[in-house]
Coordinates of C-alpha atoms and ligand atoms in Angstrom, one line a residue:
M1 CA 76.3 61.9 87.0
S2 CA 75.3 64.7 84.6
L3 CA 72.5 67.0 85.8
Q4 CA 71.3 67.4 89.3
A5 CA 70.0 64.0 90.4
T6 CA 67.0 63.3 92.6
N7 CA 67.1 60.6 95.2
G8 CA 64.4 58.0 95.7
A9 CA 62.2 60.5 97.7
G10 CA 62.3 62.9 94.8
E11 CA 64.7 65.4 96.6
V12 CA 67.5 67.1 94.7
E13 CA 70.8 65.8 95.8
L14 CA 73.3 68.5 96.8
G15 CA 76.3 66.3 97.0
Q16 CA 79.8 66.1 95.6
D17 CA 78.7 64.4 92.4
F18 CA 77.1 67.7 91.3
T19 CA 80.2 69.7 92.3
R20 CA 82.4 67.3 90.3
H21 CA 80.1 67.7 87.3
V22 CA 80.5 71.5 87.4
I23 CA 84.3 71.2 87.7
E24 CA 84.5 68.7 84.9
S25 CA 82.6 71.0 82.6
M26 CA 85.9 72.9 82.0
G27 CA 87.2 72.1 78.5
P28 CA 90.7 70.9 77.5
N29 CA 91.8 74.4 76.4
T30 CA 91.6 75.8 80.0
S31 CA 95.1 76.7 81.2
P32 CA 96.5 74.4 83.9
R33 CA 96.7 77.2 86.5
L34 CA 93.2 78.5 85.8
R35 CA 91.9 74.9 86.0
Q36 CA 93.6 74.5 89.4
V37 CA 92.3 77.8 90.7
M38 CA 88.7 77.4 89.4
T39 CA 88.5 73.7 90.6
S40 CA 89.4 74.8 94.1
L41 CA 87.2 77.9 94.0
I42 CA 84.1 75.9 92.8
Q43 CA 84.7 73.2 95.3
H44 CA 85.0 75.7 98.3
V45 CA 82.0 77.8 97.1
H46 CA 79.8 74.7 96.8
D47 CA 81.0 73.3 100.2
F48 CA 80.3 76.8 101.7
A49 CA 76.8 76.9 100.3
R50 CA 76.1 73.4 101.6
E51 CA 77.6 74.1 105.0
V52 CA 75.6 77.2 105.8
Q53 CA 72.5 76.0 103.8
L54 CA 72.6 79.3 101.9
T55 CA 69.1 80.6 101.0
M56 CA 68.2 82.2 97.7
D57 CA 67.7 85.6 99.5
E58 CA 71.1 85.4 101.1
W59 CA 72.8 84.5 97.8
M60 CA 71.0 87.4 96.1
L61 CA 72.1 89.8 98.8
G62 CA 75.7 88.7 98.1
V63 CA 75.3 89.2 94.4
Q64 CA 73.9 92.7 95.0
L65 CA 76.8 93.6 97.3
I66 CA 79.3 92.6 94.5
N67 CA 77.3 94.5 91.9
W68 CA 77.2 97.6 94.1
A69 CA 81.0 97.4 94.5
G70 CA 81.4 97.3 90.7
Q71 CA 79.0 100.2 90.2
M72 CA 80.9 102.4 92.8
S73 CA 84.3 101.7 91.4
T74 CA 86.1 104.2 89.2
D75 CA 89.8 104.9 88.3
R76 CA 89.9 106.8 91.6
R77 CA 88.1 104.2 93.8
N78 CA 88.4 100.5 93.9
E79 CA 85.5 99.2 96.0
G80 CA 86.0 95.6 95.1
Q81 CA 89.4 95.8 96.5
L82 CA 88.1 97.4 99.7
L83 CA 85.6 94.6 100.1
C84 CA 88.4 92.1 99.9
D85 CA 90.4 94.2 102.4
V86 CA 87.8 94.2 105.1
I87 CA 87.5 90.4 105.0
G88 CA 91.3 90.1 105.1
L89 CA 91.8 88.7 101.6
E90 CA 94.3 91.2 100.3
S91 CA 96.4 90.8 103.4
L92 CA 96.2 87.0 103.2
V93 CA 97.4 87.0 99.5
D94 CA 100.1 89.5 100.5
N95 CA 101.3 87.1 103.2
I96 CA 101.4 84.2 100.8
T97 CA 103.5 86.3 98.4
Y98 CA 105.8 87.6 101.1
R99 CA 106.5 84.1 102.5
A100 CA 107.6 83.1 99.0
A101 CA 109.8 86.1 98.7
A102 CA 111.3 85.8 102.2
K103 CA 112.3 82.1 101.8
S104 CA 116.0 83.1 101.4
G105 CA 116.1 83.8 105.2
K106 CA 117.7 87.2 104.5
P107 CA 116.4 90.3 106.2
V108 CA 114.1 91.4 103.4
T109 CA 111.7 94.3 104.3
A110 CA 108.3 92.9 105.0
S111 CA 105.5 93.7 102.6
A112 CA 102.0 94.9 103.3
I113 CA 98.9 95.5 101.2
L114 CA 98.8 98.1 98.4
G115 CA 95.3 99.4 99.3
P116 CA 93.1 101.3 96.9
F117 CA 94.8 104.8 96.9
W118 CA 98.1 104.3 95.1
R119 CA 98.5 106.3 91.9
A120 CA 100.9 105.2 89.1
D121 CA 101.5 108.8 88.0
A122 CA 102.9 110.3 91.2
P123 CA 105.6 112.8 90.3
T124 CA 109.3 112.2 90.9
R125 CA 110.6 114.8 93.4
P126 CA 114.2 115.7 94.5
N127 CA 115.6 114.3 97.7
G128 CA 115.1 116.6 100.6
S129 CA 111.9 118.1 99.1
T130 CA 108.4 117.9 100.5
I131 CA 105.3 116.0 99.7
T132 CA 103.1 118.2 101.9
F133 CA 101.5 121.2 100.4
D134 CA 99.0 123.4 102.3
T135 CA 100.0 121.6 105.5
P136 CA 97.1 121.5 107.9
D137 CA 97.5 123.3 111.2
D138 CA 97.1 120.1 113.2
A139 CA 99.9 118.3 111.3
Q140 CA 103.3 117.4 112.5
V141 CA 105.8 117.7 109.7
T142 CA 108.4 114.9 109.7
F143 CA 111.8 114.6 108.0
M144 CA 111.8 111.1 106.7
H145 CA 115.0 109.5 105.4
G146 CA 116.8 106.2 105.0
R147 CA 118.9 103.9 102.9
V148 CA 117.9 101.2 100.4
V149 CA 120.2 98.2 100.7
C150 CA 120.7 94.7 99.2
A151 CA 119.4 92.0 101.6
E152 CA 122.2 89.6 100.6
T153 CA 125.2 91.9 100.8
G154 CA 124.0 94.9 102.9
K155 CA 125.4 97.2 100.1
P156 CA 123.5 100.4 99.3
I157 CA 121.4 100.5 96.1
P158 CA 121.7 103.7 94.1
N159 CA 118.8 104.6 91.7
A160 CA 116.2 102.7 93.7
V161 CA 112.8 104.4 93.4
V162 CA 110.9 105.0 96.7
D163 CA 107.3 105.8 95.9
I164 CA 105.5 107.2 99.0
W165 CA 101.9 108.2 99.7
Q166 CA 99.8 109.0 102.7
A167 CA 96.5 110.5 103.8
S168 CA 96.2 114.0 105.2
T169 CA 95.2 114.6 108.9
N170 CA 91.5 114.8 107.8
G171 CA 91.8 111.1 106.9
L172 CA 91.6 111.6 103.2
Y173 CA 94.0 110.9 100.3
E174 CA 94.2 113.7 97.8
Q175 CA 92.1 111.9 95.2
Q176 CA 89.3 111.7 97.7
D177 CA 89.5 115.4 98.7
P178 CA 88.7 118.3 96.4
N179 CA 90.5 120.6 98.9
Q180 CA 93.9 119.0 98.4
K181 CA 96.2 119.8 95.5
E182 CA 96.7 117.1 92.8
H183 CA 99.4 114.7 94.0
N184 CA 99.5 116.2 97.5
L185 CA 101.2 113.8 100.0
R186 CA 102.7 111.6 97.3
G187 CA 105.9 111.4 95.4
K188 CA 108.7 109.3 94.1
F189 CA 112.3 109.7 95.3
V190 CA 115.4 108.2 93.6
T191 CA 118.2 107.1 95.9
D192 CA 121.6 108.7 95.5
E193 CA 125.0 107.0 95.2
N194 CA 124.9 106.0 98.9
G195 CA 121.4 104.4 98.4
E196 CA 119.8 107.3 100.4
Y197 CA 116.5 109.0 100.0
S198 CA 114.9 111.9 102.0
L199 CA 111.8 114.0 102.1
Y200 CA 109.4 115.9 104.3
C201 CA 106.0 114.3 105.0
L202 CA 103.4 114.3 107.7
R203 CA 103.3 112.2 110.9
P204 CA 100.4 110.0 109.8
T205 CA 97.2 109.8 111.7
P206 CA 94.6 107.0 111.9
Y207 CA 91.7 107.3 109.4
P208 CA 88.5 105.3 108.6
V209 CA 88.3 103.5 105.3
P210 CA 85.4 104.8 103.1
N211 CA 82.1 103.7 104.6
D212 CA 79.6 104.9 102.0
G213 CA 79.6 101.7 100.0
P214 CA 79.3 97.9 100.4
A215 CA 82.5 97.6 102.4
G216 CA 81.2 100.1 104.9
K217 CA 77.8 98.4 104.9
L218 CA 79.4 95.0 105.6
L219 CA 81.5 96.5 108.4
K220 CA 78.4 97.8 110.0
L221 CA 76.5 94.5 109.7
L222 CA 79.5 92.8 111.2
D223 CA 79.6 95.3 114.1
R224 CA 83.1 96.4 113.3
H225 CA 84.8 99.8 113.2
E226 CA 86.3 101.3 110.0
W227 CA 89.6 102.6 111.4
R228 CA 93.1 102.0 110.2
P229 CA 96.2 102.8 112.3
A230 CA 98.5 105.7 111.3
H231 CA 100.6 104.6 108.4
I232 CA 102.7 105.7 105.4
H233 CA 102.6 103.6 102.2
L234 CA 105.8 102.7 100.2
I235 CA 106.7 100.9 97.0
V236 CA 110.4 100.4 96.6
Q237 CA 111.9 99.1 93.4
A238 CA 115.4 98.9 91.8
D239 CA 116.8 97.1 88.8
G240 CA 117.9 93.6 89.7
F241 CA 115.9 93.4 92.9
K242 CA 112.4 92.2 93.9
P243 CA 110.2 95.2 94.5
V244 CA 108.4 95.6 97.8
T245 CA 105.0 97.1 98.5
T246 CA 104.6 98.0 102.2
Q247 CA 103.3 100.2 104.9
I248 CA 105.0 101.5 108.0
F249 CA 103.0 102.1 111.1
D250 CA 103.5 104.6 113.9
E251 CA 104.2 102.4 117.0
K252 CA 102.2 104.9 119.1
S253 CA 99.1 104.7 116.9
K254 CA 95.7 103.5 118.0
Y255 CA 94.2 100.5 116.1
L256 CA 97.5 98.6 115.6
E257 CA 95.8 95.6 117.2
D258 CA 92.5 95.9 115.3
D259 CA 93.3 97.4 111.9
S260 CA 90.0 97.3 109.8
V261 CA 91.9 95.8 106.9
F262 CA 94.3 93.5 108.9
A263 CA 97.5 94.9 107.3
V264 CA 99.7 95.4 110.4
K265 CA 102.8 93.1 110.7
S266 CA 105.5 93.0 113.3
G267 CA 108.6 94.6 111.9
L268 CA 106.7 97.4 110.2
T269 CA 106.2 99.6 113.2
V270 CA 108.4 102.7 113.4
Q271 CA 109.3 105.4 116.0
F272 CA 109.0 109.1 115.3
Q273 CA 111.8 111.1 117.0
E274 CA 112.0 114.7 118.0
R275 CA 114.0 116.8 115.4
K276 CA 115.9 119.8 116.6
G277 CA 117.3 122.7 114.6
D278 CA 115.1 122.2 111.5
P279 CA 112.6 125.0 110.9
N280 CA 110.7 122.7 108.5
A281 CA 110.1 119.7 110.7
S282 CA 109.5 118.9 114.4
L283 CA 109.9 115.2 113.9
E284 CA 112.3 112.8 112.2
L285 CA 111.9 109.2 111.0
E286 CA 114.6 107.0 109.7
Y287 CA 113.5 104.1 107.7
N288 CA 115.8 101.7 105.9
I289 CA 114.7 99.3 103.3
S290 CA 116.2 95.9 102.4
L291 CA 115.5 94.4 99.0
A292 CA 116.1 90.8 97.9
P293 CA 118.0 90.2 94.6
A294 CA 115.7 89.3 91.8
A295 CA 117.0 85.9 90.9
Ligands
BEZ301 C1 94.9 102.2 102.7 O1 95.8 102.0 103.5 O2 95.1 103.2 102.0 C2 93.8 101.3 102.6 C3 94.0 99.9 102.6 C4 92.9 99.1 102.5 C5 91.6 99.6 102.4 C6 91.4 101.0 102.4 C7 92.5 101.8 102.5
FE302 FE1 96.4 104.1 103.6

């Protein structure tokens, strides 16, 4: 069949022939992977529209939501990503990727979603220095440290880069908040010859994802809250190893069970301990990272 056919009663048929026709309109120069992805996407989107009997008004509302996300996005804000996050898509893709990486059976540090607030240009800072400037009065400063090791051998990895970022206690990342210094609460730390890194940061606190755009609107319509459990983001990479993007969650935090972006995984919760004798920090957090060899 070519165009949409009508049956004997003059009704337009909404069946698989039409879907197949759309899929088969791809030309021979489409790459095999794109053909595979688009075939499946078109099939599922058509089946979805048939299943819920999507109306023109509902379809147009969806189009407007996507357009709104695009119009809101800048190099400081990725609303399209946030929309994906609140329907669990980034987390699902992350799980698919992590399962492939963890196939070796070795104790590789679990991954978690990147989220929209990472910045590529975070400064490299010396081990033992701080990422918290103008520390808020309600913050608990934490000495965070750990070792990056090879998941196969357990040996420390020198020169690994530990890229860390977190929100302040007002729930905002520095690029969302004109009152925070540029690059506040973010930095890169290079492990020493023993594979160790260390820094001062804040005990993280729960925060709501931005609710002034389509993702917030969708959450409201779905009668869901916007909160994320307290977490710190990390990307760890080293020559010869697969990099890991992850988040660690305070095991005492609210919202571990109902993270608005579905990113919490067992194995990523951590315990903050009391720290004595350090005038710069009341808490301590040890977090070790295990990377899989690249090949
Ligand atoms: C975050 O953790 O920074 C984040 C992740 C997904 C959506 C919004 C924020
Ligand atoms: Fe975050």
